[in-house]
Amino acid sequence: MSDDSAKDKDPDPKFGFETLAVHAGAAPDPVTGSRAIPIHQTTSFVFDDAEHAASLFNLQVFGNIYTRLTNPTVAVLEQRMAGLENGRGALCASSGHAAQLLVFHVLMEAGDHFVSAQQLYGGSLTQFSQSFKKMGWDSTTVDARDPENFRAALQPNTKAIFIENLANPGGIVIHMQAVADIAHEAGIPLIVDSTLATPFLNQPFEWGADIIVHSLTKFLGGHGNSLGGVLVDSGKFDWAQGGKFPTLTEPQPSYHGLRFYETFGDMAFSIAARVLSLRDLGPALSPQNAFYILTGIETLPLRMERQCANAFEVATFLEAHPKVEWVSYAGLKSSPYYDLGQKYLPKGAGAVLTFGVKGGFDAGVKIVENVDLFSHLANIGDTRSLILHPASTTHRQLSEEAATAAGAAPDVIRLSVGIETVDDLKRDLDQALAQV
Ligand SMILES: *Cc1c(COP(=O)(O)O)cnc(C)c1O
């Protein structure tokens, strides 16, 4: 995919997902021939001359100024994620939460409102209800299992709907297409956190999403070594309708009155997120982390295949276990989300599942303390298998009622199944369950 070899070929070849995972955004370094992606560990970039500097600052030409705004290593990751999601533009951030902050910073004014699913990562529920609220961004959470709940919560100042397509920690598949229709009828974008699905299992733009966010920290990086986040824009949303998004349509004082949507069209959202929100809020991804995450993405398809297969086998094993009350995994026929899973995630229902242990909170604590191979920690998406008791960790800031609504009742154990030999995983869970 180097520039030379691409010259005589189809300028827009439709490469397969596995090819894009290895190559999208990358080419051998034109100066050194380096085949791996160079880590541009620099804060800043030399200008050609004063005129070049001025045109960069005016956004008249694209180029590197300072790593808070752009960095060539991070840019490869941005292009790779845009390629894998089939989006128009992408912007990396220092974490998944930082990416969410940048998205809402473009969309919201103080006093605006958005509607989110109740079935979200616990940290997102806290981000929305506490820190976003402090900035004057109001939100309502609704039970996402019925898409009509989103319509009922819309207000005149509602600027977006936010869901997870495969909700953590409950193993819940949301009827994304129906939620997208409701958002579009209201003239607002649908934002999908696709962290648990990854672009390998589900591509939200095919189902009507307008903006995708990922925590790259999880399956995309895949090795539990680097935090990162990304937003991807489909480039298809009409930001001018209804005058709801002044950041994109009104003159921007810090760029001599530039109007982003008028000037940049389908790139307006990702450019505004970079040169307004990332510029001022500052959560840039480090080039070193971008390198680790890019290396991880190369094997995303292989890892997801194995992790989904292992998760299915572990879920089947637990479902038959006498000390287990229930298992929630959309890949099981017993799951109420099985049919939606077949529609939205035909390649597999992901590698995260939850189960209820007989004996409630205390039994849950006992299991996480007695596993050997599973690591007891607050993360998902590692090559290693991970275990968590949400009620005593990630969801402990929430009331028992809110935690239960988010799928984190006292008896819930969450597993993120890794790439190990599946029999070893089953044996480890079996001995821990025996101690309850
Ligand atoms: C981890 C996670 C986040 C937050 O990402 P960070 O990289 O930890 O900031 C958001 N959504 C989901 C579904 C997650 O699993």
PDB file of N, CA, C and O in Angstrom, residues 234-272:
ATOM      1  N   SER A 234     -19.240   9.764  10.772  1.00  0.00           N
ATOM      2  CA  SER A 234     -19.661   9.179   9.490  1.00  0.00           C
ATOM      3  C   SER A 234     -19.561  10.194   8.352  1.00  0.00           C
ATOM      4  O   SER A 234     -19.483   9.838   7.190  1.00  0.00           O
ATOM      5  N   GLY A 235     -19.605  11.478   8.699  1.00  0.00           N
ATOM      6  CA  GLY A 235     -19.591  12.531   7.678  1.00  0.00           C
ATOM      7  C   GLY A 235     -20.939  12.724   6.998  1.00  0.00           C
ATOM      8  O   GLY A 235     -21.070  13.509   6.062  1.00  0.00           O
ATOM      9  N   LYS A 236     -21.972  12.037   7.477  1.00  0.00           N
ATOM     10  CA  LYS A 236     -23.272  12.073   6.773  1.00  0.00           C
ATOM     11  C   LYS A 236     -24.322  12.946   7.445  1.00  0.00           C
ATOM     12  O   LYS A 236     -25.348  13.237   6.853  1.00  0.00           O
ATOM     13  N   PHE A 237     -24.078  13.353   8.687  1.00  0.00           N
ATOM     14  CA  PHE A 237     -25.118  14.114   9.390  1.00  0.00           C
ATOM     15  C   PHE A 237     -25.162  15.552   8.869  1.00  0.00           C
ATOM     16  O   PHE A 237     -24.125  16.178   8.650  1.00  0.00           O
ATOM     17  N   ASP A 238     -26.376  16.086   8.678  1.00  0.00           N
ATOM     18  CA  ASP A 238     -26.553  17.474   8.233  1.00  0.00           C
ATOM     19  C   ASP A 238     -26.604  18.387   9.456  1.00  0.00           C
ATOM     20  O   ASP A 238     -27.633  18.501  10.116  1.00  0.00           O
ATOM     21  N   TRP A 239     -25.471  19.041   9.735  1.00  0.00           N
ATOM     22  CA  TRP A 239     -25.368  19.857  10.956  1.00  0.00           C
ATOM     23  C   TRP A 239     -26.119  21.171  10.836  1.00  0.00           C
ATOM     24  O   TRP A 239     -26.320  21.866  11.827  1.00  0.00           O
ATOM     25  N   ALA A 240     -26.540  21.550   9.622  1.00  0.00           N
ATOM     26  CA  ALA A 240     -27.195  22.851   9.435  1.00  0.00           C
ATOM     27  C   ALA A 240     -28.680  22.793   9.760  1.00  0.00           C
ATOM     28  O   ALA A 240     -29.299  23.824  10.020  1.00  0.00           O
ATOM     29  N   GLN A 241     -29.285  21.592   9.749  1.00  0.00           N
ATOM     30  CA  GLN A 241     -30.728  21.504   9.976  1.00  0.00           C
ATOM     31  C   GLN A 241     -31.076  21.986  11.389  1.00  0.00           C
ATOM     32  O   GLN A 241     -30.443  21.627  12.368  1.00  0.00           O
ATOM     33  N   GLY A 242     -32.065  22.859  11.463  1.00  0.00           N
ATOM     34  CA  GLY A 242     -32.611  23.242  12.764  1.00  0.00           C
ATOM     35  C   GLY A 242     -31.772  24.192  13.604  1.00  0.00           C
ATOM     36  O   GLY A 242     -32.185  24.554  14.697  1.00  0.00           O
ATOM     37  N   GLY A 243     -30.594  24.569  13.123  1.00  0.00           N
ATOM     38  CA  GLY A 243     -29.761  25.519  13.883  1.00  0.00           C
ATOM     39  C   GLY A 243     -29.391  25.061  15.278  1.00  0.00           C
ATOM     40  O   GLY A 243     -29.206  25.860  16.194  1.00  0.00           O
ATOM     41  N   LYS A 244     -29.261  23.731  15.465  1.00  0.00           N
ATOM     42  CA  LYS A 244     -29.025  23.205  16.815  1.00  0.00           C
ATOM     43  C   LYS A 244     -27.546  23.176  17.212  1.00  0.00           C
ATOM     44  O   LYS A 244     -27.233  22.937  18.367  1.00  0.00           O
ATOM     45  N   PHE A 245     -26.642  23.312  16.242  1.00  0.00           N
ATOM     46  CA  PHE A 245     -25.228  23.048  16.532  1.00  0.00           C
ATOM     47  C   PHE A 245     -24.354  24.248  16.160  1.00  0.00           C
ATOM     48  O   PHE A 245     -23.598  24.208  15.191  1.00  0.00           O
ATOM     49  N   PRO A 246     -24.454  25.339  16.956  1.00  0.00           N
ATOM     50  CA  PRO A 246     -23.765  26.587  16.600  1.00  0.00           C
ATOM     51  C   PRO A 246     -22.244  26.446  16.460  1.00  0.00           C
ATOM     52  O   PRO A 246     -21.641  27.154  15.657  1.00  0.00           O
ATOM     53  N   THR A 247     -21.633  25.524  17.210  1.00  0.00           N
ATOM     54  CA  THR A 247     -20.176  25.355  17.086  1.00  0.00           C
ATOM     55  C   THR A 247     -19.807  25.012  15.643  1.00  0.00           C
ATOM     56  O   THR A 247     -18.746  25.397  15.152  1.00  0.00           O
ATOM     57  N   LEU A 248     -20.684  24.288  14.966  1.00  0.00           N
ATOM     58  CA  LEU A 248     -20.377  23.837  13.606  1.00  0.00           C
ATOM     59  C   LEU A 248     -20.870  24.806  12.539  1.00  0.00           C
ATOM     60  O   LEU A 248     -20.355  24.803  11.421  1.00  0.00           O
ATOM     61  N   THR A 249     -21.876  25.613  12.870  1.00  0.00           N
ATOM     62  CA  THR A 249     -22.469  26.444  11.814  1.00  0.00           C
ATOM     63  C   THR A 249     -22.215  27.941  11.992  1.00  0.00           C
ATOM     64  O   THR A 249     -22.303  28.693  11.025  1.00  0.00           O
ATOM     65  N   GLU A 250     -21.923  28.390  13.222  1.00  0.00           N
ATOM     66  CA  GLU A 250     -21.738  29.832  13.445  1.00  0.00           C
ATOM     67  C   GLU A 250     -20.264  30.220  13.311  1.00  0.00           C
ATOM     68  O   GLU A 250     -19.385  29.373  13.473  1.00  0.00           O
ATOM     69  N   PRO A 251     -19.985  31.504  13.014  1.00  0.00           N
ATOM     70  CA  PRO A 251     -18.593  31.935  12.871  1.00  0.00           C
ATOM     71  C   PRO A 251     -17.783  31.702  14.150  1.00  0.00           C
ATOM     72  O   PRO A 251     -18.271  31.990  15.245  1.00  0.00           O
ATOM     73  N   GLN A 252     -16.574  31.166  14.007  1.00  0.00           N
ATOM     74  CA  GLN A 252     -15.730  30.883  15.169  1.00  0.00           C
ATOM     75  C   GLN A 252     -14.725  32.016  15.364  1.00  0.00           C
ATOM     76  O   GLN A 252     -13.847  32.213  14.519  1.00  0.00           O
ATOM     77  N   PRO A 253     -14.845  32.743  16.466  1.00  0.00           N
ATOM     78  CA  PRO A 253     -13.957  33.894  16.693  1.00  0.00           C
ATOM     79  C   PRO A 253     -12.471  33.523  16.682  1.00  0.00           C
ATOM     80  O   PRO A 253     -11.639  34.324  16.252  1.00  0.00           O
ATOM     81  N   SER A 254     -12.121  32.306  17.157  1.00  0.00           N
ATOM     82  CA  SER A 254     -10.695  31.979  17.246  1.00  0.00           C
ATOM     83  C   SER A 254     -10.106  31.608  15.882  1.00  0.00           C
ATOM     84  O   SER A 254      -8.904  31.371  15.775  1.00  0.00           O
ATOM     85  N   TYR A 255     -10.929  31.537  14.845  1.00  0.00           N
ATOM     86  CA  TYR A 255     -10.414  31.312  13.478  1.00  0.00           C
ATOM     87  C   TYR A 255     -10.972  32.391  12.534  1.00  0.00           C
ATOM     88  O   TYR A 255     -11.464  32.088  11.446  1.00  0.00           O
ATOM     89  N   HIS A 256     -10.907  33.635  12.953  1.00  0.00           N
ATOM     90  CA  HIS A 256     -11.314  34.774  12.114  1.00  0.00           C
ATOM     91  C   HIS A 256     -12.710  34.600  11.531  1.00  0.00           C
ATOM     92  O   HIS A 256     -12.952  34.913  10.370  1.00  0.00           O
ATOM     93  N   GLY A 257     -13.639  34.058  12.328  1.00  0.00           N
ATOM     94  CA  GLY A 257     -15.028  33.950  11.870  1.00  0.00           C
ATOM     95  C   GLY A 257     -15.314  32.789  10.935  1.00  0.00           C
ATOM     96  O   GLY A 257     -16.374  32.736  10.296  1.00  0.00           O
ATOM     97  N   LEU A 258     -14.403  31.817  10.867  1.00  0.00           N
ATOM     98  CA  LEU A 258     -14.613  30.624  10.031  1.00  0.00           C
ATOM     99  C   LEU A 258     -15.861  29.855  10.477  1.00  0.00           C
ATOM    100  O   LEU A 258     -16.090  29.680  11.670  1.00  0.00           O
ATOM    101  N   ARG A 259     -16.667  29.408   9.498  1.00  0.00           N
ATOM    102  CA  ARG A 259     -17.797  28.520   9.798  1.00  0.00           C
ATOM    103  C   ARG A 259     -17.383  27.112   9.393  1.00  0.00           C
ATOM    104  O   ARG A 259     -17.127  26.854   8.213  1.00  0.00           O
ATOM    105  N   PHE A 260     -17.354  26.178  10.350  1.00  0.00           N
ATOM    106  CA  PHE A 260     -16.769  24.858  10.106  1.00  0.00           C
ATOM    107  C   PHE A 260     -17.573  24.033   9.112  1.00  0.00           C
ATOM    108  O   PHE A 260     -17.009  23.407   8.217  1.00  0.00           O
ATOM    109  N   TYR A 261     -18.896  24.001   9.267  1.00  0.00           N
ATOM    110  CA  TYR A 261     -19.682  23.121   8.383  1.00  0.00           C
ATOM    111  C   TYR A 261     -19.657  23.639   6.949  1.00  0.00           C
ATOM    112  O   TYR A 261     -19.485  22.867   6.004  1.00  0.00           O
ATOM    113  N   GLU A 262     -19.774  24.962   6.817  1.00  0.00           N
ATOM    114  CA  GLU A 262     -19.739  25.572   5.493  1.00  0.00           C
ATOM    115  C   GLU A 262     -18.379  25.335   4.825  1.00  0.00           C
ATOM    116  O   GLU A 262     -18.294  25.065   3.633  1.00  0.00           O
ATOM    117  N   THR A 263     -17.303  25.410   5.603  1.00  0.00           N
ATOM    118  CA  THR A 263     -15.948  25.332   5.043  1.00  0.00           C
ATOM    119  C   THR A 263     -15.492  23.891   4.823  1.00  0.00           C
ATOM    120  O   THR A 263     -14.902  23.567   3.800  1.00  0.00           O
ATOM    121  N   PHE A 264     -15.759  23.011   5.797  1.00  0.00           N
ATOM    122  CA  PHE A 264     -15.179  21.659   5.746  1.00  0.00           C
ATOM    123  C   PHE A 264     -16.188  20.565   5.422  1.00  0.00           C
ATOM    124  O   PHE A 264     -15.802  19.399   5.267  1.00  0.00           O
ATOM    125  N   GLY A 265     -17.481  20.885   5.332  1.00  0.00           N
ATOM    126  CA  GLY A 265     -18.487  19.908   4.917  1.00  0.00           C
ATOM    127  C   GLY A 265     -18.460  18.642   5.745  1.00  0.00           C
ATOM    128  O   GLY A 265     -18.569  18.694   6.977  1.00  0.00           O
ATOM    129  N   ASP A 266     -18.276  17.497   5.072  1.00  0.00           N
ATOM    130  CA  ASP A 266     -18.369  16.217   5.793  1.00  0.00           C
ATOM    131  C   ASP A 266     -17.195  15.959   6.737  1.00  0.00           C
ATOM    132  O   ASP A 266     -17.197  14.973   7.467  1.00  0.00           O
ATOM    133  N   MET A 267     -16.195  16.840   6.737  1.00  0.00           N
ATOM    134  CA  MET A 267     -15.097  16.718   7.710  1.00  0.00           C
ATOM    135  C   MET A 267     -15.292  17.672   8.891  1.00  0.00           C
ATOM    136  O   MET A 267     -14.450  17.733   9.796  1.00  0.00           O
ATOM    137  N   ALA A 268     -16.389  18.442   8.883  1.00  0.00           N
ATOM    138  CA  ALA A 268     -16.537  19.533   9.861  1.00  0.00           C
ATOM    139  C   ALA A 268     -16.492  19.034  11.305  1.00  0.00           C
ATOM    140  O   ALA A 268     -15.824  19.633  12.152  1.00  0.00           O
ATOM    141  N   PHE A 269     -17.178  17.930  11.577  1.00  0.00           N
ATOM    142  CA  PHE A 269     -17.255  17.491  12.975  1.00  0.00           C
ATOM    143  C   PHE A 269     -15.875  17.093  13.499  1.00  0.00           C
ATOM    144  O   PHE A 269     -15.456  17.523  14.575  1.00  0.00           O
ATOM    145  N   SER A 270     -15.165  16.258  12.740  1.00  0.00           N
ATOM    146  CA  SER A 270     -13.877  15.780  13.260  1.00  0.00           C
ATOM    147  C   SER A 270     -12.848  16.909  13.318  1.00  0.00           C
ATOM    148  O   SER A 270     -11.996  16.932  14.217  1.00  0.00           O
ATOM    149  N   ILE A 271     -12.921  17.859  12.395  1.00  0.00           N
ATOM    150  CA  ILE A 271     -11.973  18.988  12.437  1.00  0.00           C
ATOM    151  C   ILE A 271     -12.299  19.904  13.627  1.00  0.00           C
ATOM    152  O   ILE A 271     -11.406  20.318  14.374  1.00  0.00           O
ATOM    153  N   ALA A 272     -13.582  20.189  13.835  1.00  0.00           N
ATOM    154  CA  ALA A 272     -13.957  21.044  14.977  1.00  0.00           C
ATOM    155  C   ALA A 272     -13.572  20.373  16.302  1.00  0.00           C
ATOM    156  O   ALA A 272     -13.078  21.033  17.223  1.00  0.00           O
TER     157      ALA A 272
END
